[in-house]
């Protein structure tokens, strides 16, 4: 018994494959009575957990392999299984979906505009809208959460390019409501309808939230949480470099090497931005503001306009949208509050990093001085 690898096809071919209800490797795919419901909207707390683009660190991915599938990401966690024959089927199901989830993540990173799948469902459409905003340098709320929904849609939508293929005699159901919970994927025996295993797809930053579900232990004998990497600033930088791609044409090894190089470049840039930010701290510049301290307390706009003018001058740009200033300051490690941007001000470090990437000086070099000591040039 083997689960076939799902391949990326065009939207037209994917639709035909579903319409014809045929699987790969000559195996007939059982009719899937899919409940075409959107994935359950996560709580605000879960969405905030997923906002890795503002505070996250690049995730080091682990590699392993299993028979017949080459190098894959082994990210099946928080698993419950047994040693029965159905347990073996469930184990293969977990590994199969895991490989597809990692490939869906790689596709979304390498082709962030999603190519022909941008209109797959409401979640991919929302991501495309937010992605375009991000490229325009605008603050984007809950971007990491939206990215996560895209990865999950690519796997758990019946028209998705990474949807899993069941073995003969089994059926995969999507987004099935069971009491107060909704597993992303449910594997059932086709003849009896018995639940064999459930899967929850989750971003790594939110790993473990399967235990917040409505008592899965008592509802199904086998389940697993399949996690994919959360969105990080380094990954966002790689995605911006891939903005014109419409397909993922890299091997896993090439993808990992490219991601490593971009994350190293991001780390250097971030260190440079943090050093630059020391020059924009309110305590450093406050005495240069041409206004009395008491006036500044009641006129925050004076402080806002001062730092705006200073940034425009230093970076050689004619105009910076005032609403983007808190994001630029955040990307340089500078608190925007002392500069008059109070509570409720929209700020996104990722948006600030996009702006800095397009306007900052060249990446720092590491020259060697006359004493032989290596020092970083951030000027």
mmCIF file of C-alpha atoms in Angstrom:
data_model
loop_
_atom_site.group_PDB
_atom_site.id
_atom_site.type_symbol
_atom_site.label_atom_id
_atom_site.label_comp_id
_atom_site.label_asym_id
_atom_site.label_seq_id
_atom_site.Cartn_x
_atom_site.Cartn_y
_atom_site.Cartn_z
ATOM 1 C CA UNK A 1 0.000 0.000 0.000
ATOM 2 C CA UNK A 2 1.482 3.330 -1.022
ATOM 3 C CA UNK A 3 0.312 6.922 -1.212
ATOM 4 C CA UNK A 4 1.276 8.521 -4.550
ATOM 5 C CA UNK A 5 3.069 11.854 -4.733
ATOM 6 C CA UNK A 6 0.806 14.716 -5.830
ATOM 7 C CA UNK A 7 2.292 16.795 -8.640
ATOM 8 C CA UNK A 8 1.824 20.456 -9.491
ATOM 9 C CA UNK A 9 -0.483 20.810 -12.469
ATOM 10 C CA UNK A 10 -2.177 23.727 -14.114
ATOM 11 C CA UNK A 11 -5.567 24.773 -12.792
ATOM 12 C CA UNK A 12 -7.207 23.277 -15.872
ATOM 13 C CA UNK A 13 -5.534 19.912 -15.513
ATOM 14 C CA UNK A 14 -6.193 19.843 -11.792
ATOM 15 C CA UNK A 15 -9.879 20.526 -12.345
ATOM 16 C CA UNK A 16 -10.056 17.784 -14.958
ATOM 17 C CA UNK A 17 -8.344 15.317 -12.668
ATOM 18 C CA UNK A 18 -10.866 16.009 -9.942
ATOM 19 C CA UNK A 19 -13.777 15.935 -12.356
ATOM 20 C CA UNK A 20 -12.624 12.570 -13.683
ATOM 21 C CA UNK A 21 -12.103 11.392 -10.098
ATOM 22 C CA UNK A 22 -8.928 9.517 -11.010
ATOM 23 C CA UNK A 23 -5.818 8.927 -8.920
ATOM 24 C CA UNK A 24 -2.206 8.459 -9.905
ATOM 25 C CA UNK A 25 -0.366 5.291 -10.779
ATOM 26 C CA UNK A 26 -3.453 3.819 -12.423
ATOM 27 C CA UNK A 27 -5.345 3.537 -9.144
ATOM 28 C CA UNK A 28 -8.960 4.626 -9.083
ATOM 29 C CA UNK A 29 -9.634 7.328 -6.531
ATOM 30 C CA UNK A 30 -12.824 6.715 -4.529
ATOM 31 C CA UNK A 31 -15.500 9.358 -4.839
ATOM 32 C CA UNK A 32 -14.853 11.901 -2.112
ATOM 33 C CA UNK A 33 -17.997 13.430 -0.603
ATOM 34 C CA UNK A 34 -16.100 16.599 0.325
ATOM 35 C CA UNK A 35 -17.623 19.057 2.745
ATOM 36 C CA UNK A 36 -16.424 22.194 0.955
ATOM 37 C CA UNK A 37 -16.274 24.417 3.983
ATOM 38 C CA UNK A 38 -13.596 27.003 4.609
ATOM 39 C CA UNK A 39 -11.060 26.107 7.292
ATOM 40 C CA UNK A 40 -12.328 27.179 10.697
ATOM 41 C CA UNK A 41 -11.324 30.766 11.468
ATOM 42 C CA UNK A 42 -8.641 30.661 14.118
ATOM 43 C CA UNK A 43 -9.009 32.757 17.235
ATOM 44 C CA UNK A 44 -7.309 36.127 17.531
ATOM 45 C CA UNK A 45 -4.849 34.584 19.964
ATOM 46 C CA UNK A 46 -3.889 31.870 17.478
ATOM 47 C CA UNK A 47 -3.509 34.448 14.735
ATOM 48 C CA UNK A 48 -1.226 36.536 16.920
ATOM 49 C CA UNK A 49 0.871 33.448 17.630
ATOM 50 C CA UNK A 50 1.377 33.118 13.890
ATOM 51 C CA UNK A 51 2.720 36.664 13.374
ATOM 52 C CA UNK A 52 6.286 35.520 12.860
ATOM 53 C CA UNK A 53 6.921 38.168 10.280
ATOM 54 C CA UNK A 54 7.197 40.827 12.965
ATOM 55 C CA UNK A 55 9.140 39.047 15.675
ATOM 56 C CA UNK A 56 10.055 35.564 14.435
ATOM 57 C CA UNK A 57 13.469 34.069 13.812
ATOM 58 C CA UNK A 58 14.391 32.018 10.750
ATOM 59 C CA UNK A 59 13.428 28.410 11.432
ATOM 60 C CA UNK A 60 16.041 25.725 10.983
ATOM 61 C CA UNK A 61 14.307 22.925 9.113
ATOM 62 C CA UNK A 62 15.045 19.322 9.932
ATOM 63 C CA UNK A 63 15.597 16.749 7.214
ATOM 64 C CA UNK A 64 15.044 13.017 7.149
ATOM 65 C CA UNK A 65 13.701 10.447 4.727
ATOM 66 C CA UNK A 66 11.516 7.394 4.537
ATOM 67 C CA UNK A 67 11.431 4.545 2.049
ATOM 68 C CA UNK A 68 10.635 5.535 -1.487
ATOM 69 C CA UNK A 69 10.264 9.270 -0.888
ATOM 70 C CA UNK A 70 13.822 10.689 -0.784
ATOM 71 C CA UNK A 71 14.629 13.728 1.350
ATOM 72 C CA UNK A 72 11.605 15.252 3.095
ATOM 73 C CA UNK A 73 10.840 17.318 6.153
ATOM 74 C CA UNK A 74 9.896 15.077 9.076
ATOM 75 C CA UNK A 75 7.420 17.322 10.854
ATOM 76 C CA UNK A 76 4.743 14.918 12.112
ATOM 77 C CA UNK A 77 4.364 15.821 15.772
ATOM 78 C CA UNK A 78 2.010 15.257 18.694
ATOM 79 C CA UNK A 79 0.996 11.941 17.207
ATOM 80 C CA UNK A 80 -1.265 9.249 18.612
ATOM 81 C CA UNK A 81 -1.247 5.843 16.955
ATOM 82 C CA UNK A 82 -1.437 2.143 17.725
ATOM 83 C CA UNK A 83 0.235 -1.016 16.465
ATOM 84 C CA UNK A 84 -2.741 -2.305 14.539
ATOM 85 C CA UNK A 85 -3.084 -2.817 10.791
ATOM 86 C CA UNK A 86 -5.063 0.417 10.608
ATOM 87 C CA UNK A 87 -2.289 2.054 12.606
ATOM 88 C CA UNK A 88 0.145 1.223 9.794
ATOM 89 C CA UNK A 89 -2.264 2.796 7.280
ATOM 90 C CA UNK A 90 -2.522 5.875 9.491
ATOM 91 C CA UNK A 91 1.266 6.148 9.771
ATOM 92 C CA UNK A 92 1.669 6.153 6.005
ATOM 93 C CA UNK A 93 -1.150 8.705 5.760
ATOM 94 C CA UNK A 94 0.645 10.985 8.248
ATOM 95 C CA UNK A 95 3.925 10.777 6.330
ATOM 96 C CA UNK A 96 2.233 11.292 2.976
ATOM 97 C CA UNK A 97 0.414 14.432 4.117
ATOM 98 C CA UNK A 98 3.554 15.687 5.819
ATOM 99 C CA UNK A 99 5.518 15.513 2.576
ATOM 100 C CA UNK A 100 2.729 17.335 0.732
ATOM 101 C CA UNK A 101 2.554 20.048 3.410
ATOM 102 C CA UNK A 102 6.300 20.699 3.192
ATOM 103 C CA UNK A 103 6.076 20.817 -0.612
ATOM 104 C CA UNK A 104 3.135 23.224 -0.377
ATOM 105 C CA UNK A 105 5.219 25.452 1.894
ATOM 106 C CA UNK A 106 8.145 25.319 -0.539
ATOM 107 C CA UNK A 107 5.828 26.188 -3.437
ATOM 108 C CA UNK A 108 4.366 29.187 -1.570
ATOM 109 C CA UNK A 109 7.864 30.472 -0.758
ATOM 110 C CA UNK A 110 9.233 29.959 -4.265
ATOM 111 C CA UNK A 111 6.129 31.306 -6.042
ATOM 112 C CA UNK A 112 4.589 33.693 -3.477
ATOM 113 C CA UNK A 113 2.097 35.047 -6.015
ATOM 114 C CA UNK A 114 0.827 31.421 -6.209
ATOM 115 C CA UNK A 115 0.717 31.357 -10.011
ATOM 116 C CA UNK A 116 -2.455 29.609 -11.238
ATOM 117 C CA UNK A 117 -3.566 28.894 -7.675
ATOM 118 C CA UNK A 118 -4.016 32.503 -6.533
ATOM 119 C CA UNK A 119 -7.767 32.095 -7.018
ATOM 120 C CA UNK A 120 -8.047 28.634 -5.484
ATOM 121 C CA UNK A 121 -10.264 29.846 -2.635
ATOM 122 C CA UNK A 122 -10.906 32.834 -0.406
ATOM 123 C CA UNK A 123 -7.731 32.252 1.583
ATOM 124 C CA UNK A 124 -5.426 32.245 -1.439
ATOM 125 C CA UNK A 125 -7.191 35.349 -2.782
ATOM 126 C CA UNK A 126 -6.706 37.125 0.551
ATOM 127 C CA UNK A 127 -3.035 36.156 0.582
ATOM 128 C CA UNK A 128 -2.528 37.525 -2.948
ATOM 129 C CA UNK A 129 -4.114 40.799 -1.861
ATOM 130 C CA UNK A 130 -1.890 41.030 1.220
ATOM 131 C CA UNK A 131 1.189 39.960 -0.731
ATOM 132 C CA UNK A 132 0.668 42.812 -3.195
ATOM 133 C CA UNK A 133 0.295 45.203 -0.240
ATOM 134 C CA UNK A 134 3.527 43.867 1.255
ATOM 135 C CA UNK A 135 5.410 44.401 -2.009
ATOM 136 C CA UNK A 136 4.091 47.958 -2.045
ATOM 137 C CA UNK A 137 5.666 48.502 1.389
ATOM 138 C CA UNK A 138 2.353 48.781 3.233
ATOM 139 C CA UNK A 139 1.768 47.381 6.749
ATOM 140 C CA UNK A 140 -0.047 44.050 6.474
ATOM 141 C CA UNK A 141 -1.913 42.730 9.540
ATOM 142 C CA UNK A 142 -1.810 39.013 10.336
ATOM 143 C CA UNK A 143 0.335 38.226 7.314
ATOM 144 C CA UNK A 144 1.837 35.064 8.811
ATOM 145 C CA UNK A 145 -1.593 33.706 9.707
ATOM 146 C CA UNK A 146 -2.791 34.330 6.148
ATOM 147 C CA UNK A 147 0.310 32.596 4.789
ATOM 148 C CA UNK A 148 -0.499 29.592 6.979
ATOM 149 C CA UNK A 149 -4.024 29.378 5.589
ATOM 150 C CA UNK A 150 -2.522 29.334 2.075
ATOM 151 C CA UNK A 151 -0.280 26.358 2.859
ATOM 152 C CA UNK A 152 -3.247 24.549 4.381
ATOM 153 C CA UNK A 153 -5.518 25.363 1.430
ATOM 154 C CA UNK A 154 -2.969 24.000 -1.050
ATOM 155 C CA UNK A 155 -3.162 20.687 0.828
ATOM 156 C CA UNK A 156 -6.734 20.499 2.108
ATOM 157 C CA UNK A 157 -8.708 21.970 -0.780
ATOM 158 C CA UNK A 158 -10.071 19.301 -3.139
ATOM 159 C CA UNK A 159 -8.734 21.338 -6.084
ATOM 160 C CA UNK A 160 -5.397 22.053 -4.426
ATOM 161 C CA UNK A 161 -2.188 20.972 -6.187
ATOM 162 C CA UNK A 162 -0.928 19.185 -3.059
ATOM 163 C CA UNK A 163 -4.098 17.383 -2.042
ATOM 164 C CA UNK A 164 -3.364 13.870 -0.721
ATOM 165 C CA UNK A 165 -4.348 10.720 -2.589
ATOM 166 C CA UNK A 166 -5.897 7.878 -0.547
ATOM 167 C CA UNK A 167 -4.982 4.233 -1.012
ATOM 168 C CA UNK A 168 -7.556 1.816 -2.399
ATOM 169 C CA UNK A 169 -10.418 1.206 -0.021
ATOM 170 C CA UNK A 170 -10.039 4.498 1.807
ATOM 171 C CA UNK A 171 -11.457 7.983 1.368
ATOM 172 C CA UNK A 172 -10.074 11.341 2.461
ATOM 173 C CA UNK A 173 -12.559 13.931 3.717
ATOM 174 C CA UNK A 174 -11.691 17.608 4.060
ATOM 175 C CA UNK A 175 -12.688 19.981 6.867
ATOM 176 C CA UNK A 176 -15.156 17.608 8.479
ATOM 177 C CA UNK A 177 -17.123 19.022 11.410
ATOM 178 C CA UNK A 178 -17.210 16.547 14.305
ATOM 179 C CA UNK A 179 -18.929 17.979 17.344
ATOM 180 C CA UNK A 180 -17.060 21.104 18.312
ATOM 181 C CA UNK A 181 -13.950 20.409 16.228
ATOM 182 C CA UNK A 182 -12.996 20.331 12.560
ATOM 183 C CA UNK A 183 -9.945 18.258 11.562
ATOM 184 C CA UNK A 184 -8.298 19.410 8.338
ATOM 185 C CA UNK A 185 -8.087 15.903 6.914
ATOM 186 C CA UNK A 186 -9.952 12.720 7.857
ATOM 187 C CA UNK A 187 -9.058 9.280 6.494
ATOM 188 C CA UNK A 188 -11.973 6.825 6.521
ATOM 189 C CA UNK A 189 -12.606 3.302 5.339
ATOM 190 C CA UNK A 190 -14.706 3.605 2.205
ATOM 191 C CA UNK A 191 -16.951 0.590 2.915
ATOM 192 C CA UNK A 192 -17.813 1.205 6.562
ATOM 193 C CA UNK A 193 -17.115 4.923 6.985
ATOM 194 C CA UNK A 194 -14.933 4.172 10.016
ATOM 195 C CA UNK A 195 -12.559 6.976 10.951
ATOM 196 C CA UNK A 196 -9.008 5.688 10.610
ATOM 197 C CA UNK A 197 -7.063 8.884 11.379
ATOM 198 C CA UNK A 198 -7.332 12.662 11.677
ATOM 199 C CA UNK A 199 -4.764 15.299 10.785
ATOM 200 C CA UNK A 200 -4.448 18.912 11.887
ATOM 201 C CA UNK A 201 -2.243 21.176 9.738
ATOM 202 C CA UNK A 202 -0.472 23.790 11.842
ATOM 203 C CA UNK A 203 2.308 26.372 11.527
ATOM 204 C CA UNK A 204 5.370 25.475 13.607
ATOM 205 C CA UNK A 205 4.949 28.569 15.809
ATOM 206 C CA UNK A 206 1.551 27.196 16.879
ATOM 207 C CA UNK A 207 2.641 23.589 17.244
ATOM 208 C CA UNK A 208 0.822 21.848 20.071
ATOM 209 C CA UNK A 209 -2.465 23.631 19.630
ATOM 210 C CA UNK A 210 -3.949 20.272 18.693
ATOM 211 C CA UNK A 211 -4.350 19.777 22.433
ATOM 212 C CA UNK A 212 -6.739 22.722 22.482
ATOM 213 C CA UNK A 213 -9.058 20.784 20.206
ATOM 214 C CA UNK A 214 -12.339 19.310 21.399
ATOM 215 C CA UNK A 215 -11.041 16.109 23.024
ATOM 216 C CA UNK A 216 -9.580 14.316 20.019
ATOM 217 C CA UNK A 217 -8.374 11.528 22.307
ATOM 218 C CA UNK A 218 -11.934 10.340 22.840
ATOM 219 C CA UNK A 219 -13.111 10.928 19.277
ATOM 220 C CA UNK A 220 -10.516 9.074 17.184
ATOM 221 C CA UNK A 221 -7.906 6.396 17.976
ATOM 222 C CA UNK A 222 -5.224 7.873 15.683
ATOM 223 C CA UNK A 223 -4.300 11.468 14.917
ATOM 224 C CA UNK A 224 -1.302 13.669 14.207
ATOM 225 C CA UNK A 225 -0.339 17.305 13.949
ATOM 226 C CA UNK A 226 1.545 18.018 10.728
ATOM 227 C CA UNK A 227 3.506 21.257 11.030
ATOM 228 C CA UNK A 228 5.091 23.414 8.362
ATOM 229 C CA UNK A 229 7.569 26.273 8.978
ATOM 230 C CA UNK A 230 6.077 29.536 10.188
ATOM 231 C CA UNK A 231 6.659 32.680 8.170
ATOM 232 C CA UNK A 232 9.846 34.455 9.267
ATOM 233 C CA UNK A 233 11.550 37.711 8.207
ATOM 234 C CA UNK A 234 14.277 35.758 6.415
ATOM 235 C CA UNK A 235 11.679 33.759 4.525
ATOM 236 C CA UNK A 236 9.898 36.968 3.548
ATOM 237 C CA UNK A 237 13.143 38.269 2.081
ATOM 238 C CA UNK A 238 13.503 35.086 0.029
ATOM 239 C CA UNK A 239 9.901 35.398 -1.132
ATOM 240 C CA UNK A 240 10.476 38.962 -2.279
ATOM 241 C CA UNK A 241 13.412 37.713 -4.353
ATOM 242 C CA UNK A 242 11.041 35.134 -5.859
ATOM 243 C CA UNK A 243 8.232 37.605 -6.535
ATOM 244 C CA UNK A 244 8.175 36.936 -10.294
ATOM 245 C CA UNK A 245 8.155 33.134 -10.054
ATOM 246 C CA UNK A 246 4.996 31.251 -11.006
ATOM 247 C CA UNK A 247 6.202 27.751 -10.131
ATOM 248 C CA UNK A 248 8.587 26.038 -7.750
ATOM 249 C CA UNK A 249 11.359 24.697 -9.953
ATOM 250 C CA UNK A 250 13.964 23.920 -7.282
ATOM 251 C CA UNK A 251 15.020 20.637 -5.747
ATOM 252 C CA UNK A 252 14.816 20.372 -1.977
ATOM 253 C CA UNK A 253 18.587 20.761 -1.691
ATOM 254 C CA UNK A 254 18.593 23.854 -3.936
ATOM 255 C CA UNK A 255 15.714 25.332 -1.962
ATOM 256 C CA UNK A 256 17.492 24.811 1.360
ATOM 257 C CA UNK A 257 20.733 26.318 0.030
ATOM 258 C CA UNK A 258 18.932 29.353 -1.374
ATOM 259 C CA UNK A 259 17.024 29.827 1.869
ATOM 260 C CA UNK A 260 20.247 29.565 3.901
ATOM 261 C CA UNK A 261 22.010 32.183 1.760
ATOM 262 C CA UNK A 262 19.110 34.617 1.978
ATOM 263 C CA UNK A 263 18.772 34.176 5.748
ATOM 264 C CA UNK A 264 22.484 34.894 6.167
ATOM 265 C CA UNK A 265 22.101 38.032 4.041
ATOM 266 C CA UNK A 266 19.057 39.005 6.099
ATOM 267 C CA UNK A 267 21.007 38.600 9.352
ATOM 268 C CA UNK A 268 23.700 40.960 8.042
ATOM 269 C CA UNK A 269 21.153 43.512 6.894
ATOM 270 C CA UNK A 270 19.286 43.343 10.193
ATOM 271 C CA UNK A 271 22.506 43.974 12.120
ATOM 272 C CA UNK A 272 23.156 46.943 9.863
ATOM 273 C CA UNK A 273 19.642 48.328 10.413
ATOM 274 C CA UNK A 274 19.946 47.927 14.187
ATOM 275 C CA UNK A 275 23.229 49.860 14.142
ATOM 276 C CA UNK A 276 21.667 52.578 11.994
ATOM 277 C CA UNK A 277 18.775 52.767 14.431
ATOM 278 C CA UNK A 278 21.067 53.995 17.201
ATOM 279 C CA UNK A 279 21.160 57.322 15.369
ATOM 280 C CA UNK A 280 17.364 57.670 15.412
ATOM 281 C CA UNK A 281 16.640 57.068 19.079
ATOM 282 C CA UNK A 282 14.507 59.866 20.524
ATOM 283 C CA UNK A 283 16.990 60.444 23.324
ATOM 284 C CA UNK A 284 19.747 61.067 20.786
ATOM 285 C CA UNK A 285 17.838 63.580 18.656
ATOM 286 C CA UNK A 286 15.342 65.240 20.970
ATOM 287 C CA UNK A 287 17.557 68.284 21.640
ATOM 288 C CA UNK A 288 17.698 68.967 17.913
ATOM 289 C CA UNK A 289 13.928 69.431 17.593
ATOM 290 C CA UNK A 290 13.251 73.186 17.224
ATOM 291 C CA UNK A 291 10.492 73.349 19.820
ATOM 292 C CA UNK A 292 10.198 73.716 23.576
ATOM 293 C CA UNK A 293 9.856 70.441 25.527
ATOM 294 C CA UNK A 294 6.482 71.493 26.944
ATOM 295 C CA UNK A 295 5.186 72.185 23.450
ATOM 296 C CA UNK A 296 6.351 68.764 22.268
ATOM 297 C CA UNK A 297 4.245 67.150 24.977
ATOM 298 C CA UNK A 298 1.037 68.562 23.512
ATOM 299 C CA UNK A 299 2.121 68.586 19.846
ATOM 300 C CA UNK A 300 3.231 65.036 18.952
ATOM 301 C CA UNK A 301 3.029 65.991 15.284
ATOM 302 C CA UNK A 302 6.145 68.134 15.739
ATOM 303 C CA UNK A 303 8.146 65.089 16.775
ATOM 304 C CA UNK A 304 6.612 62.984 14.014
ATOM 305 C CA UNK A 305 7.469 65.515 11.332
ATOM 306 C CA UNK A 306 11.011 65.953 12.669
ATOM 307 C CA UNK A 307 11.863 62.244 12.451
ATOM 308 C CA UNK A 308 10.104 62.004 9.089
ATOM 309 C CA UNK A 309 12.204 64.860 7.693
ATOM 310 C CA UNK A 310 15.384 63.368 9.149
ATOM 311 C CA UNK A 311 14.748 59.982 7.553
ATOM 312 C CA UNK A 312 13.923 61.577 4.203
ATOM 313 C CA UNK A 313 17.132 63.577 4.343
ATOM 314 C CA UNK A 314 19.375 60.722 5.445
ATOM 315 C CA UNK A 315 17.967 58.204 2.961
ATOM 316 C CA UNK A 316 17.750 60.672 0.100
ATOM 317 C CA UNK A 317 14.047 60.255 -0.641
ATOM 318 C CA UNK A 318 11.600 63.037 -1.393
ATOM 319 C CA UNK A 319 8.647 61.738 0.590
ATOM 320 C CA UNK A 320 7.896 58.980 3.098
ATOM 321 C CA UNK A 321 4.287 58.280 3.972
ATOM 322 C CA UNK A 322 3.926 59.333 7.616
ATOM 323 C CA UNK A 323 2.022 56.111 8.329
ATOM 324 C CA UNK A 324 5.086 54.087 7.363
ATOM 325 C CA UNK A 325 7.472 55.849 9.775
ATOM 326 C CA UNK A 326 6.641 53.620 12.820
ATOM 327 C CA UNK A 327 7.332 50.513 10.714
ATOM 328 C CA UNK A 328 10.694 51.860 9.506
ATOM 329 C CA UNK A 329 11.678 52.757 13.063
ATOM 330 C CA UNK A 330 10.604 49.322 14.299
ATOM 331 C CA UNK A 331 12.765 47.634 11.652
ATOM 332 C CA UNK A 332 15.741 49.592 13.035
ATOM 333 C CA UNK A 333 14.955 48.688 16.645
ATOM 334 C CA UNK A 334 13.652 52.166 17.495
ATOM 335 C CA UNK A 335 10.528 52.664 19.622
ATOM 336 C CA UNK A 336 8.054 54.880 17.791
ATOM 337 C CA UNK A 337 6.121 55.913 20.920
ATOM 338 C CA UNK A 338 8.629 58.570 22.057
ATOM 339 C CA UNK A 339 8.421 60.046 18.560
ATOM 340 C CA UNK A 340 4.745 60.833 19.057
ATOM 341 C CA UNK A 341 3.199 57.725 17.541
ATOM 342 C CA UNK A 342 0.821 56.698 20.300
ATOM 343 C CA UNK A 343 -1.269 53.653 21.115
ATOM 344 C CA UNK A 344 -3.254 52.349 18.187
ATOM 345 C CA UNK A 345 -0.567 53.300 15.672
ATOM 346 C CA UNK A 346 -0.253 50.661 12.967
ATOM 347 C CA UNK A 347 3.264 49.266 12.778
ATOM 348 C CA UNK A 348 4.794 46.292 10.983
ATOM 349 C CA UNK A 349 8.463 45.441 11.189
ATOM 350 C CA UNK A 350 8.134 43.467 7.953
ATOM 351 C CA UNK A 351 6.803 46.527 6.114
ATOM 352 C CA UNK A 352 9.684 48.580 7.497
ATOM 353 C CA UNK A 353 12.189 45.969 6.354
ATOM 354 C CA UNK A 354 10.732 46.046 2.840
ATOM 355 C CA UNK A 355 11.254 49.824 2.769
ATOM 356 C CA UNK A 356 14.783 49.585 4.168
ATOM 357 C CA UNK A 357 15.704 46.850 1.692
ATOM 358 C CA UNK A 358 14.768 49.166 -1.161
ATOM 359 C CA UNK A 359 16.322 52.341 0.253
ATOM 360 C CA UNK A 360 19.185 51.487 2.602
ATOM 361 C CA UNK A 361 22.888 51.592 1.628
ATOM 362 C CA UNK A 362 24.617 48.551 0.163
ATOM 363 C CA UNK A 363 24.842 45.471 2.440
ATOM 364 C CA UNK A 364 27.732 45.691 4.918
ATOM 365 C CA UNK A 365 31.121 44.334 3.939
ATOM 366 C CA UNK A 366 33.599 42.779 6.353
ATOM 367 C CA UNK A 367 37.000 44.366 5.540
ATOM 368 C CA UNK A 368 40.234 43.552 7.331
ATOM 369 C CA UNK A 369 42.102 46.522 8.801
ATOM 370 C CA UNK A 370 45.855 46.993 9.124
ATOM 371 C CA UNK A 371 46.038 45.144 12.429
ATOM 372 C CA UNK A 372 44.448 42.049 10.925
ATOM 373 C CA UNK A 373 41.318 42.418 13.063
ATOM 374 C CA UNK A 374 38.108 41.871 11.154
ATOM 375 C CA UNK A 375 35.542 44.589 11.712
ATOM 376 C CA UNK A 376 32.103 45.215 10.258
ATOM 377 C CA UNK A 377 31.635 48.268 8.070
ATOM 378 C CA UNK A 378 28.106 49.526 8.592
ATOM 379 C CA UNK A 379 28.557 53.071 7.358
#
